[in-house]
GROMACS .gro file of C-alpha atoms in nm:
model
  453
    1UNK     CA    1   8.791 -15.540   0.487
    2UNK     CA    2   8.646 -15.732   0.198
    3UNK     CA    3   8.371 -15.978   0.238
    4UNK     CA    4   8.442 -16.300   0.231
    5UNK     CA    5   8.075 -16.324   0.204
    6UNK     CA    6   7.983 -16.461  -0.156
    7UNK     CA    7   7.626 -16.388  -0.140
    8UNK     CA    8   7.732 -16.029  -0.002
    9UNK     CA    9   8.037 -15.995  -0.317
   10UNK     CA   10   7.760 -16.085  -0.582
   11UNK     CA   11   7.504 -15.834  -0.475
   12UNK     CA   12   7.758 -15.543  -0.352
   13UNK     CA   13   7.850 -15.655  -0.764
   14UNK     CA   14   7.518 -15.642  -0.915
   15UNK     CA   15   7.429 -15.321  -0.760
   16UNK     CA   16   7.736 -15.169  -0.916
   17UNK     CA   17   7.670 -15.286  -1.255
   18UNK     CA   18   7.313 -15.151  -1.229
   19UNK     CA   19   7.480 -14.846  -1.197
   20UNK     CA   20   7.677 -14.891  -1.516
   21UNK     CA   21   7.976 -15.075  -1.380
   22UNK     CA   22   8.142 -15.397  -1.616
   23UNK     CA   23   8.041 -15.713  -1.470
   24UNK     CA   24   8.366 -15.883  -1.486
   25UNK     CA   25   8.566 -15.613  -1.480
   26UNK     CA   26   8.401 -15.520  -1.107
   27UNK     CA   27   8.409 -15.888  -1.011
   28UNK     CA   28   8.791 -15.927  -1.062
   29UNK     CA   29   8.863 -15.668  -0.928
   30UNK     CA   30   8.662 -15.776  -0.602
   31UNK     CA   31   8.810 -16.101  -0.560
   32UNK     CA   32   9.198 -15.935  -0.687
   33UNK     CA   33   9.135 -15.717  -0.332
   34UNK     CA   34   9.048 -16.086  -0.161
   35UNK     CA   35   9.278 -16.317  -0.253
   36UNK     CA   36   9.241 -16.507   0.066
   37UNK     CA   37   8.872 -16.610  -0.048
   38UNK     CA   38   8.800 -16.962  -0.059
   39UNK     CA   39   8.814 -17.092  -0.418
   40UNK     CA   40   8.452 -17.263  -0.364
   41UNK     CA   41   8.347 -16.904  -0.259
   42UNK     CA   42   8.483 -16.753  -0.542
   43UNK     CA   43   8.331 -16.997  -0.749
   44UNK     CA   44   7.968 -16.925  -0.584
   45UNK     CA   45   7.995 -16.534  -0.576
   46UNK     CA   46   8.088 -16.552  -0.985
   47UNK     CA   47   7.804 -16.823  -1.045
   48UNK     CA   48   7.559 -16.552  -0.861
   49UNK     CA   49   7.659 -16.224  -1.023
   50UNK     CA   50   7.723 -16.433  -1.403
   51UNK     CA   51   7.403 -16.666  -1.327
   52UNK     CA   52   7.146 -16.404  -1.182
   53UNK     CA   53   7.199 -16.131  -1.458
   54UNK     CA   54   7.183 -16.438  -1.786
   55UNK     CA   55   6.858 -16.540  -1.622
   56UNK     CA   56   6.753 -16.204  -1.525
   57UNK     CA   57   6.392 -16.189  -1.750
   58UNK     CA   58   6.334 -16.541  -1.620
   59UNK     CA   59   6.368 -16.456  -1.239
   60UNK     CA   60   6.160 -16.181  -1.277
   61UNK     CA   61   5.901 -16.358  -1.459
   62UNK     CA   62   5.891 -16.613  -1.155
   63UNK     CA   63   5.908 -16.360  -0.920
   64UNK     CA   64   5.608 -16.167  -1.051
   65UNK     CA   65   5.407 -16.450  -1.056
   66UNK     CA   66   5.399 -16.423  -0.687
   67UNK     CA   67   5.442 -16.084  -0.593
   68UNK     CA   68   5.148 -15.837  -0.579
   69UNK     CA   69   5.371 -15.550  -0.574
   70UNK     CA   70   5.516 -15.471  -0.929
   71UNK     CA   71   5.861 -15.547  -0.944
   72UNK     CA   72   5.968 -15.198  -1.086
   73UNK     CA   73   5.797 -15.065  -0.793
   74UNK     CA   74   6.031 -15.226  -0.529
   75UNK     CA   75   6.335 -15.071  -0.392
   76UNK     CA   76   6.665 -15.139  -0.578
   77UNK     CA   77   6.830 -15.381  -0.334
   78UNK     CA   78   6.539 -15.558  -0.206
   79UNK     CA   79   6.441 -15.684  -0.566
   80UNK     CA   80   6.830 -15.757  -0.647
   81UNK     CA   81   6.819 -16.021  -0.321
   82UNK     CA   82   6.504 -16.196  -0.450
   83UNK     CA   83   6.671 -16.236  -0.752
   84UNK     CA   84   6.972 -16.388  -0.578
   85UNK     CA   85   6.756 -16.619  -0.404
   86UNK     CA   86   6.546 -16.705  -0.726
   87UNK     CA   87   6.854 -16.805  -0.897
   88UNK     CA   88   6.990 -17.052  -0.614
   89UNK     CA   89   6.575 -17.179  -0.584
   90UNK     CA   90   6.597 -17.222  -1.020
   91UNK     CA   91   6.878 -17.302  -1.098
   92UNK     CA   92   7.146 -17.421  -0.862
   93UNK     CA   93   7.076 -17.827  -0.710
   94UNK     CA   94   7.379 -17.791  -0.544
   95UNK     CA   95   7.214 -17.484  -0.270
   96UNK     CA   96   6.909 -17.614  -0.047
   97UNK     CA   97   6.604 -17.407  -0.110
   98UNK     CA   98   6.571 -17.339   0.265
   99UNK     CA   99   6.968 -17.211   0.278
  100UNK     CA  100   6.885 -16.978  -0.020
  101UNK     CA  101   6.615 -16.826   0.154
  102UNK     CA  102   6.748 -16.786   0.522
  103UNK     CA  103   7.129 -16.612   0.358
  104UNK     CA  104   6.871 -16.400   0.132
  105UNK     CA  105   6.720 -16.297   0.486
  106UNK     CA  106   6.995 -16.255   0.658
  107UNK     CA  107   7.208 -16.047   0.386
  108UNK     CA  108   6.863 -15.819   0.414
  109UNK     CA  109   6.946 -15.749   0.750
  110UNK     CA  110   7.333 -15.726   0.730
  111UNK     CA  111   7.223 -15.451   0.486
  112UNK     CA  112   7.008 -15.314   0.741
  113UNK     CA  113   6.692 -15.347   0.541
  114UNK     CA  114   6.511 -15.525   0.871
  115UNK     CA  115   6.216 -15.393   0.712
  116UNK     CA  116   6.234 -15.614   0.395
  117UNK     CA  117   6.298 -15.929   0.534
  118UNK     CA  118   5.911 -16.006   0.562
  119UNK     CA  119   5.850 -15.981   0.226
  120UNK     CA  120   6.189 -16.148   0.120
  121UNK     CA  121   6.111 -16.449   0.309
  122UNK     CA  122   5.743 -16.513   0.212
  123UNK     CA  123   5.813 -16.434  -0.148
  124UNK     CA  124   6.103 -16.670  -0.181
  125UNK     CA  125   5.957 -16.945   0.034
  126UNK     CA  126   5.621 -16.947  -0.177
  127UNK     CA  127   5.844 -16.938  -0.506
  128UNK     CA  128   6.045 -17.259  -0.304
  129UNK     CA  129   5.653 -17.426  -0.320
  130UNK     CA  130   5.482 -17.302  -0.601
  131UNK     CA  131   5.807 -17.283  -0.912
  132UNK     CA  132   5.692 -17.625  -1.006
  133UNK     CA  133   5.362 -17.493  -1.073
  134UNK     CA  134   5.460 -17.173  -1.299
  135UNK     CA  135   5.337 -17.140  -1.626
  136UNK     CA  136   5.605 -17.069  -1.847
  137UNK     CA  137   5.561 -16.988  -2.208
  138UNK     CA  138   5.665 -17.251  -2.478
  139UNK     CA  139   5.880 -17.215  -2.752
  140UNK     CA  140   5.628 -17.396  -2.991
  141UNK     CA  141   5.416 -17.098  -3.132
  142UNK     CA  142   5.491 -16.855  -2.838
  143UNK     CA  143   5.846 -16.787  -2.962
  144UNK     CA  144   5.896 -16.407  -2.831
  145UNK     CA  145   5.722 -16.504  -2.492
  146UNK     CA  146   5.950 -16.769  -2.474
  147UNK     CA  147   6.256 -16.577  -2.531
  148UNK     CA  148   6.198 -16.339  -2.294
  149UNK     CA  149   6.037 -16.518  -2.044
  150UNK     CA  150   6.234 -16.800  -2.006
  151UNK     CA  151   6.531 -16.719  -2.225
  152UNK     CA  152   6.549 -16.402  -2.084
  153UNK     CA  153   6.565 -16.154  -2.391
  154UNK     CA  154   6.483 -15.862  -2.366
  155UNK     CA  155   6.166 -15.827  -2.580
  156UNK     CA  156   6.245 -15.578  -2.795
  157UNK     CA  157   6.596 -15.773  -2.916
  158UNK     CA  158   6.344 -16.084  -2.913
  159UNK     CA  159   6.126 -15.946  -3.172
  160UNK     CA  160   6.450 -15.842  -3.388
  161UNK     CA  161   6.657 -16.225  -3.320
  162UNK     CA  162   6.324 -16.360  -3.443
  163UNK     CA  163   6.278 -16.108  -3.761
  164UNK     CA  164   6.598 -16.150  -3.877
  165UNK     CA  165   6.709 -16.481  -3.834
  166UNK     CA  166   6.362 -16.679  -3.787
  167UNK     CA  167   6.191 -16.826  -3.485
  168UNK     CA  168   6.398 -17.138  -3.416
  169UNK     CA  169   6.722 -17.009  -3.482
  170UNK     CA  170   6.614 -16.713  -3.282
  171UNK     CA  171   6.538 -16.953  -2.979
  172UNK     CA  172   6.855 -17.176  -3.085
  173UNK     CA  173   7.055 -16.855  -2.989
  174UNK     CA  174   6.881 -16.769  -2.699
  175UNK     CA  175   6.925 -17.083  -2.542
  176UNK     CA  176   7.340 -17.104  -2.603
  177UNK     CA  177   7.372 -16.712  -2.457
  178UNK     CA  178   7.282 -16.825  -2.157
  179UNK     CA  179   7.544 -17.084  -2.131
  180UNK     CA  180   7.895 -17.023  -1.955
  181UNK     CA  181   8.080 -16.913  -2.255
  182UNK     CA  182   8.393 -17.157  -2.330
  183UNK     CA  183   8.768 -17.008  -2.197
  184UNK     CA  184   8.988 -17.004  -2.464
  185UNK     CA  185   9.383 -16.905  -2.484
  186UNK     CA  186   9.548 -16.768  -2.765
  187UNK     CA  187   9.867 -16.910  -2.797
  188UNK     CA  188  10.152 -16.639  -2.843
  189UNK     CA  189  10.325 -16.821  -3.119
  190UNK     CA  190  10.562 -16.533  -3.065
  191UNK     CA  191  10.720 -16.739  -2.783
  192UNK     CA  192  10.577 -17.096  -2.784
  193UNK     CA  193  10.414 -17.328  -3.030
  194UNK     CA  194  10.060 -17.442  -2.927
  195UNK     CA  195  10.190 -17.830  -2.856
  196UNK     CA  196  10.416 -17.745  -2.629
  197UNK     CA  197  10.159 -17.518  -2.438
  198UNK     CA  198   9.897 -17.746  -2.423
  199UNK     CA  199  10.156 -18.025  -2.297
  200UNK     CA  200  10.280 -17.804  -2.060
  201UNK     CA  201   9.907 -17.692  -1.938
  202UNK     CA  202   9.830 -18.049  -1.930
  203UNK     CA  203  10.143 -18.153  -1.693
  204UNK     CA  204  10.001 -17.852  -1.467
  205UNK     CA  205   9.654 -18.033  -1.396
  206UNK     CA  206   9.435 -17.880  -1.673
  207UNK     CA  207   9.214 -17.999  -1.972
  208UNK     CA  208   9.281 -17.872  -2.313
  209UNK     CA  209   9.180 -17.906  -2.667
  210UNK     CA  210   9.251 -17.742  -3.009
  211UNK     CA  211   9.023 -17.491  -3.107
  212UNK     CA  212   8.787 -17.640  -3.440
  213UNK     CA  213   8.947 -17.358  -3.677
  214UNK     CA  214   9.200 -17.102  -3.517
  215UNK     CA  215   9.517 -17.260  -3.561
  216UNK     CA  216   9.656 -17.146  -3.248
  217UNK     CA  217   9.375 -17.138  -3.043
  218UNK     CA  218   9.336 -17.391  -2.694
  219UNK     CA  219   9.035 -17.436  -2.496
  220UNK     CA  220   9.057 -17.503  -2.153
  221UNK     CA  221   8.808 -17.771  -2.056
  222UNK     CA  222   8.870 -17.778  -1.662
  223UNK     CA  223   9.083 -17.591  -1.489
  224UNK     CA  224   9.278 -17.763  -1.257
  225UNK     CA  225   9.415 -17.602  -0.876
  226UNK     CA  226   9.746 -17.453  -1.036
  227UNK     CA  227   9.801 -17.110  -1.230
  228UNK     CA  228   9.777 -17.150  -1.601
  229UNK     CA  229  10.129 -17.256  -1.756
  230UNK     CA  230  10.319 -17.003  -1.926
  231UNK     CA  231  10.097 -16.681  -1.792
  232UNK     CA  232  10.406 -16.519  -1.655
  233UNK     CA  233  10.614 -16.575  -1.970
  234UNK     CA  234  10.353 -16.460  -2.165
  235UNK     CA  235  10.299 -16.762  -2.405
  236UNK     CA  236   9.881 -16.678  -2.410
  237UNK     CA  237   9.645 -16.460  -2.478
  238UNK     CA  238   9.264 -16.505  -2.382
  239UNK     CA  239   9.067 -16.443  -2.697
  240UNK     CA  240   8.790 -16.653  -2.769
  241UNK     CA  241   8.825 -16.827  -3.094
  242UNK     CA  242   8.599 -16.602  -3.344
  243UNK     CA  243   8.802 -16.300  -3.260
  244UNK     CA  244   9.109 -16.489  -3.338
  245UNK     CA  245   8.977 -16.554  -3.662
  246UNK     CA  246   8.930 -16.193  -3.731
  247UNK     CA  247   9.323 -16.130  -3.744
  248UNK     CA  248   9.361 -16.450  -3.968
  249UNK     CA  249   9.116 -16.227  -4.232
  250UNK     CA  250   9.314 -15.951  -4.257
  251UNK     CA  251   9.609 -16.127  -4.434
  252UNK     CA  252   9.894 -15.939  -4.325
  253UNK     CA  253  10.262 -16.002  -4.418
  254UNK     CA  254  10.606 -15.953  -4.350
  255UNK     CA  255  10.691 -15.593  -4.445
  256UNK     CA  256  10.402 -15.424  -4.481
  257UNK     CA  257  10.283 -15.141  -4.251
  258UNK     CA  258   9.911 -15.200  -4.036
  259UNK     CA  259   9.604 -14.968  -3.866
  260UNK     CA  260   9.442 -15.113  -3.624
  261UNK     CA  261   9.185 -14.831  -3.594
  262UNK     CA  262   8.978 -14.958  -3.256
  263UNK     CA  263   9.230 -15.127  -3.114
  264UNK     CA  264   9.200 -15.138  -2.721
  265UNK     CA  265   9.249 -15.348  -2.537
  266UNK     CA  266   9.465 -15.501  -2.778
  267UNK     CA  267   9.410 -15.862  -2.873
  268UNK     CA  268   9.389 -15.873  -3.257
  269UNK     CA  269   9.697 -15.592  -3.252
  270UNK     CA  270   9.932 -15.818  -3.089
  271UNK     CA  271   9.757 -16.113  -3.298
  272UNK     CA  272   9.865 -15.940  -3.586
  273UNK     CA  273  10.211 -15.897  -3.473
  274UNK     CA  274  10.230 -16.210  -3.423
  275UNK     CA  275  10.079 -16.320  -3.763
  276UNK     CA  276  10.404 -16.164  -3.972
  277UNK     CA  277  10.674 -16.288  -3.694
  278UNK     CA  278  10.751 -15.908  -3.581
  279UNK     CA  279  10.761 -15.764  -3.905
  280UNK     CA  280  10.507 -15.540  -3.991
  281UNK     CA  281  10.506 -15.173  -3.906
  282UNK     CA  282  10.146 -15.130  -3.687
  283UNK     CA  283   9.991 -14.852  -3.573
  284UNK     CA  284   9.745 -14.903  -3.307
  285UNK     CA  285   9.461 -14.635  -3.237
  286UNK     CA  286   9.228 -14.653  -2.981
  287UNK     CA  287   8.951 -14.327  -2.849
  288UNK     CA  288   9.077 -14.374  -2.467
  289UNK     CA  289   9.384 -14.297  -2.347
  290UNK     CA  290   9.367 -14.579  -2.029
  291UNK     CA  291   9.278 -14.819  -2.291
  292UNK     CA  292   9.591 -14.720  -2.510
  293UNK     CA  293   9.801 -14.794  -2.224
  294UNK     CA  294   9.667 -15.166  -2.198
  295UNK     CA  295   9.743 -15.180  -2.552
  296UNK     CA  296  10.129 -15.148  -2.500
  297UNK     CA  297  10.136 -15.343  -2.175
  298UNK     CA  298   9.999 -15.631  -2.368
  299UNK     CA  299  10.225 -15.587  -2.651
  300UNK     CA  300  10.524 -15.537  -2.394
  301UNK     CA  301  10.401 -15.903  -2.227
  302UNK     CA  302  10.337 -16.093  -2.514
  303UNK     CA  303  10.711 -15.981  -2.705
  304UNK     CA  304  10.529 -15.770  -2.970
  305UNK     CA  305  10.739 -15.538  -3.092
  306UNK     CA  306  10.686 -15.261  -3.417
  307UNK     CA  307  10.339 -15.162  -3.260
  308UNK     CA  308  10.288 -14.755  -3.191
  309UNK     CA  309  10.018 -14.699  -2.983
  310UNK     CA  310   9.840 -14.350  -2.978
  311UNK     CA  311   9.468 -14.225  -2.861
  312UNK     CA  312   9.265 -14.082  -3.124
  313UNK     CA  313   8.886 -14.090  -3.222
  314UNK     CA  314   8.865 -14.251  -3.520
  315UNK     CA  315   8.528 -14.054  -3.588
  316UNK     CA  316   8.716 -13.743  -3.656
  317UNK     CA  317   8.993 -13.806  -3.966
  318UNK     CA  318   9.334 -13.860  -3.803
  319UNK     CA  319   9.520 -13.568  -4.024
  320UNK     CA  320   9.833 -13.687  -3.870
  321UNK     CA  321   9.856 -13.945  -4.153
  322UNK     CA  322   9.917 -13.984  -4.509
  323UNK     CA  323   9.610 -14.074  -4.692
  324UNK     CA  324   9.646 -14.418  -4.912
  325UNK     CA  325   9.957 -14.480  -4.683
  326UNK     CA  326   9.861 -14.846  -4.549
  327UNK     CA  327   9.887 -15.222  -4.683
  328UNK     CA  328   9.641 -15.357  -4.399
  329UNK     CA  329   9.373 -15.174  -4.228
  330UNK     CA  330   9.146 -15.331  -3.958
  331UNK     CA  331   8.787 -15.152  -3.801
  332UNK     CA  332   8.717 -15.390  -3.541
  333UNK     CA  333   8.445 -15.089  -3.431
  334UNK     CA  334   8.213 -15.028  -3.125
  335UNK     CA  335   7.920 -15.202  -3.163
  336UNK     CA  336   7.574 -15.325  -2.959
  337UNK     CA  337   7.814 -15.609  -2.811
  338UNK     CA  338   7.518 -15.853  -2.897
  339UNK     CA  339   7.707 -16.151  -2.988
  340UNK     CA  340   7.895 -16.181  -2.644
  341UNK     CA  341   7.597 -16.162  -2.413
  342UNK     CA  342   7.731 -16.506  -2.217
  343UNK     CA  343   8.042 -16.279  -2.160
  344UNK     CA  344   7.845 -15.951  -2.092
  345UNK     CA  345   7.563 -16.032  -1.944
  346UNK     CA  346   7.425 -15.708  -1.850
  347UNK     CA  347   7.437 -15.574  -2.223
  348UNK     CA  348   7.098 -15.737  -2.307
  349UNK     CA  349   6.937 -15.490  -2.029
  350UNK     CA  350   7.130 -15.183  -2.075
  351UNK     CA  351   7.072 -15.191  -2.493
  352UNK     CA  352   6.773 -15.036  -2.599
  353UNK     CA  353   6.649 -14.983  -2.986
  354UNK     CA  354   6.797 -14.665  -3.058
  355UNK     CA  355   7.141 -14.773  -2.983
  356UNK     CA  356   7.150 -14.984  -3.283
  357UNK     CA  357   7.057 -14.714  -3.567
  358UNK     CA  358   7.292 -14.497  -3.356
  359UNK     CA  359   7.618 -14.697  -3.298
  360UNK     CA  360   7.534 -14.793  -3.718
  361UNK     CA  361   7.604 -14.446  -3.818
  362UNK     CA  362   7.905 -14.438  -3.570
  363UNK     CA  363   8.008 -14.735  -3.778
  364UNK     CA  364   7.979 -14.587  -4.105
  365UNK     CA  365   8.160 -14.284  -4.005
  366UNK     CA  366   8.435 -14.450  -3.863
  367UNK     CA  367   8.458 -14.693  -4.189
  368UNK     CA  368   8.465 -14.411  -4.440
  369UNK     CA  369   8.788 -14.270  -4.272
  370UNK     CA  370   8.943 -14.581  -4.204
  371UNK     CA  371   8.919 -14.616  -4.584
  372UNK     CA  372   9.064 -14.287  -4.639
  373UNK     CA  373   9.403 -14.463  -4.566
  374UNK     CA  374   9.391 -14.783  -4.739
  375UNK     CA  375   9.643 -14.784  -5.020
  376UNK     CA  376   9.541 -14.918  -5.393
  377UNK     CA  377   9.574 -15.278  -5.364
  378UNK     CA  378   9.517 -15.255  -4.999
  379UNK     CA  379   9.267 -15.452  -4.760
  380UNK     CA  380   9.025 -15.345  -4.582
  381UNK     CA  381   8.862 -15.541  -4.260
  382UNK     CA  382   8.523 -15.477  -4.068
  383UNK     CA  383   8.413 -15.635  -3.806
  384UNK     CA  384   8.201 -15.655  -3.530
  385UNK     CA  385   8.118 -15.885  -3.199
  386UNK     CA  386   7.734 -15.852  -3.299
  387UNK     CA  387   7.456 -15.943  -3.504
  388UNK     CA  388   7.279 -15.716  -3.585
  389UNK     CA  389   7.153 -15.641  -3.954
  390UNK     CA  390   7.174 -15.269  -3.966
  391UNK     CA  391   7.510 -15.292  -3.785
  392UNK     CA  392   7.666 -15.609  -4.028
  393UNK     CA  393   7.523 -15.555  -4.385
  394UNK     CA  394   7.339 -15.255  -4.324
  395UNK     CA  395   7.665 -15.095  -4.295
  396UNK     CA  396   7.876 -15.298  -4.570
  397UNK     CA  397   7.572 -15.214  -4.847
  398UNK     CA  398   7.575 -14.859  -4.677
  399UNK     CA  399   8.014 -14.829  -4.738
  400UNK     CA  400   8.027 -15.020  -5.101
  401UNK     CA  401   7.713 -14.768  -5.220
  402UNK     CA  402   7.972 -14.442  -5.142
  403UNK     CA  403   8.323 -14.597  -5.194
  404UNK     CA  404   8.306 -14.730  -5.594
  405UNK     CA  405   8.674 -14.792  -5.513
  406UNK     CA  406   8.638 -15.073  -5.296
  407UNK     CA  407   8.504 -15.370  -5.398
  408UNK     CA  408   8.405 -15.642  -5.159
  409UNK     CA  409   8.587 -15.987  -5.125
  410UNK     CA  410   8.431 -16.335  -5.072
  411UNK     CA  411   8.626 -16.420  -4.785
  412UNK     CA  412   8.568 -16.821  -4.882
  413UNK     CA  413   8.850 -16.797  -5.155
  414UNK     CA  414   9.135 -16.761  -4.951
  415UNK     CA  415   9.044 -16.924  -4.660
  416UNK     CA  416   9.070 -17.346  -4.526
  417UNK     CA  417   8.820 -17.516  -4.725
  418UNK     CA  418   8.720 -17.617  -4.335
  419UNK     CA  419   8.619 -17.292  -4.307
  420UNK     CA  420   8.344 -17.271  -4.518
  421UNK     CA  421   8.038 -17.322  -4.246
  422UNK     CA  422   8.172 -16.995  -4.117
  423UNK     CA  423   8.072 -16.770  -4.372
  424UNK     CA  424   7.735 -16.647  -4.531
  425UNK     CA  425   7.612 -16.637  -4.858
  426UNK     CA  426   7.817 -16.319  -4.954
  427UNK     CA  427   8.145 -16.459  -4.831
  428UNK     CA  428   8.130 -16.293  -4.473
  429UNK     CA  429   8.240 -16.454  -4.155
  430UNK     CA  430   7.945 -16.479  -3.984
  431UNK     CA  431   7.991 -16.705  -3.673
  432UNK     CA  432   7.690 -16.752  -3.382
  433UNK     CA  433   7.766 -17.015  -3.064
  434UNK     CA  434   7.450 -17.240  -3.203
  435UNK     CA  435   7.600 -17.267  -3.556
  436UNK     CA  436   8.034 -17.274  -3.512
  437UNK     CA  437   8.099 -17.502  -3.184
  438UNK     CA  438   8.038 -17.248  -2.917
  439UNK     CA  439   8.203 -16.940  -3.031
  440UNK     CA  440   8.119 -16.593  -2.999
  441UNK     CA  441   7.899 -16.433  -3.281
  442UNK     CA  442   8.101 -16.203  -3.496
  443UNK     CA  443   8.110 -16.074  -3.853
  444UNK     CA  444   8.356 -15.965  -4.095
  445UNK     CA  445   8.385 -15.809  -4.402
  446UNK     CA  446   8.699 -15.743  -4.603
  447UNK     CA  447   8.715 -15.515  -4.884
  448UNK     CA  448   9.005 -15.432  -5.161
  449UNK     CA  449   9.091 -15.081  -5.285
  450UNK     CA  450   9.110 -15.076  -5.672
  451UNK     CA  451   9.342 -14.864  -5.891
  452UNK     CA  452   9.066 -14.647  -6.063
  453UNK     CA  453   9.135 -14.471  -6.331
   0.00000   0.00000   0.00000
């Protein structure tokens, strides 16, 4: 039987993820196989496994403060329950210090670690007397330190935040990725206007606002006890509002025919859909076959219809089609996932530095074939749920230097003059949480194919 446990759910959840499992992806499905679990349990084994690995660098800092054993030196579970009780001790009022520490003793022994529970309890109790007195590093002239210490970067994507976009708005980023990320819908306008869905969500108990820019985007301020209106008619999407904007970018219309080269699990395909009423032609392409599959269940929900869906790696040419045969291609490609740490926590520790020069070239490759298929006249869109230099420009500069054909657009001319603190200086979107209301950080660039002679 499941636990019903929440302390148990988060770290039989953490130790999964350590092993290369999703975070949310485990945790729903955890609670899916418990629906009987109390909502304020549900709410407390989320806050753990979400809470503990954000604040993961800053635990461990604490905890090594007052540990003479090295923390990479202790056993796997036994150092994943001090950080569950770290987290309650730092950061939750709502837990007593003396609870956190006698569930983080008695989970040791439900997980028959008897031996442990010694060092769990003296470690945790000292950190409940002495985390007033830690030394943590400032922000003012200790930037890095203070990133990874208390901000909980990793150091080496510290060093890199700090190098490429300076030491304050380094920190200014650090700070908002560990913040619950906002929930926002995208309203199907397939099937509903946004209006009526936000009067209807607001008749069912919940908060909602517009989104600042996405024209169809709601954010749900508190949830109230009822299901979401309109989830079984399939009036909503949940996109956050950056990657709606993406879509928006690729100005699609009626008629025309659409690659959505990455396309699982299928948010901006049916977003484009939607975008020209049903009447595009859209091919959607995605490397893994499950992931294709989620592709036409959400198209089959949300009333999309003209979308093909087939697997293909988008690294190799796909010589089942015409070259210069589309209107509207988008590469929203696989990437570092560095803008959407509040959603995926544990990417800042599974990243390391060679992934980025690595998933670049993956980039590159998969742009140059992409382009292959872009008509004369035709558009062009790149983007990305990162940050990185060498992944953003580094790859744009890297495209425009071997493609003379395309030329790149400043995406400012044909947007809402609202827009405009959205984009860079080269006419990119080029959204961070700190800088565009609390959205994810993503970037797009949209080149044109010209008629060469």
């Amino acid at each position: 039987m499941p636990s019903s446990d929440p302390r148990k759910i988060a770290l039989d959840i953490l130790l999964r993820v350590e092993d290369g499992a999703y975070a949310d992806l485990t945790l729903d499905a955890v609670l899916e196989k418990n629906p009987r679990l109390d909502p304020r349990d549900r709410g407390l084994a989320t806050e753990l496994v979400y809470g503990t690995l954000r604040q993961r660098g800053r635990l461990d800092f604490a905890l090594s403060q007052l540990c003479k054993t090295p923390l990479k030196k202790i056993e796997s579970k036994v150092l994943w329950l001090l950080r569950l009780g770290a987290y309650q001790i730092l950061a939750l009022d709502r837990i007593p210090p003396s609870a956190a520490v006698n569930q983080a003793v008695e989970l040791a022994r439900g997980e028959k670690l008897e031996r442990a529970t010694g060092f769990i309890n003296g470690i945790l109790r000292n950190l409940v007397r002495q985390h007033e007195k830690i030394s943590w590093p400032s922000p003012d002239g200790n930037e890095r330190a203070y990133l990874e210490h208390v901000l909980s970067v990793p150091r080496w994507l510290a060093q890199l935040w700090i190098r490429d976009w300076g030491a304050a708005e380094a920190v200014a980023l650090g700070e908002c990725m560990l913040e619950q990320p906002p929930f926002t819908l995208r309203v199907n306008t397939l099937r509903v206007d946004r209006e009526t869905l936000m009067d209807k969500m607001q008749a069912a108990g919940h908060e909602v606002r517009p989104c600042q820019y996405a024209p169809e985007g709601i954010v749900i301020t508190r949830r109230g006890s009822s299901p979401l209106a309109g989830q079984e008619e399939g009036w909503f999407q949940v996109q956050d509002e950056a990657s709606m904007l993406v879509s928006h970018l690729l100005d699609v219309r009626p008629g025309q025919r659409l690659l959505d080269t990455c396309a699982a699990p299928g948010g901006k395909t049916t977003h484009l859909a939607a975008l020209a009423k049903n009447e595009v032609r859209l091919l959607a392409l995605d490397l893994h076959p499950q992931r294709v599959r989620l592709i036409i269940e959400g198209a089959q929900r949300l009333g999309c219809e003209g979308i093909e869906a087939k697997a293909w790696d988008m690294s190799r040419f796909p010589d089942f089609l015409e070259q210069k045969s589309f209107d509207r291609v988008l590469v929203d490609a696989p990437c570092s996932g560095l803008g959407v740490l509040r959603r995926n926590p544990e990417i800042r520790w599974r990243r390391t530095p060679p992934d980025i020069p690595a998933l670049s070239d993956l980039q590159k490759t998969i742009l140059d074939n992409a382009a292959m298929l872009v008509r004369p006249g035709g558009r062009l869109l790149y983007s990305l749920c990162t940050l990185t230099a060498r992944e953003t420009w580094g790859v744009v500069d890297r495209f425009l230097a071997d493609h003379p054909e395309f030329v790149l657009e400043d995406l400012r001319q044909e947007t809402p003059a609202a827009w405009a603190p959205l984009f860079d200086e080269r006419g990119a979107l080029r959204t961070t949480p700190a800088r565009c209301g609390g959205m994810d950080a993503f970037f797009a660039a949209r080149f044109v194919r010209q008629a060469l002679p």
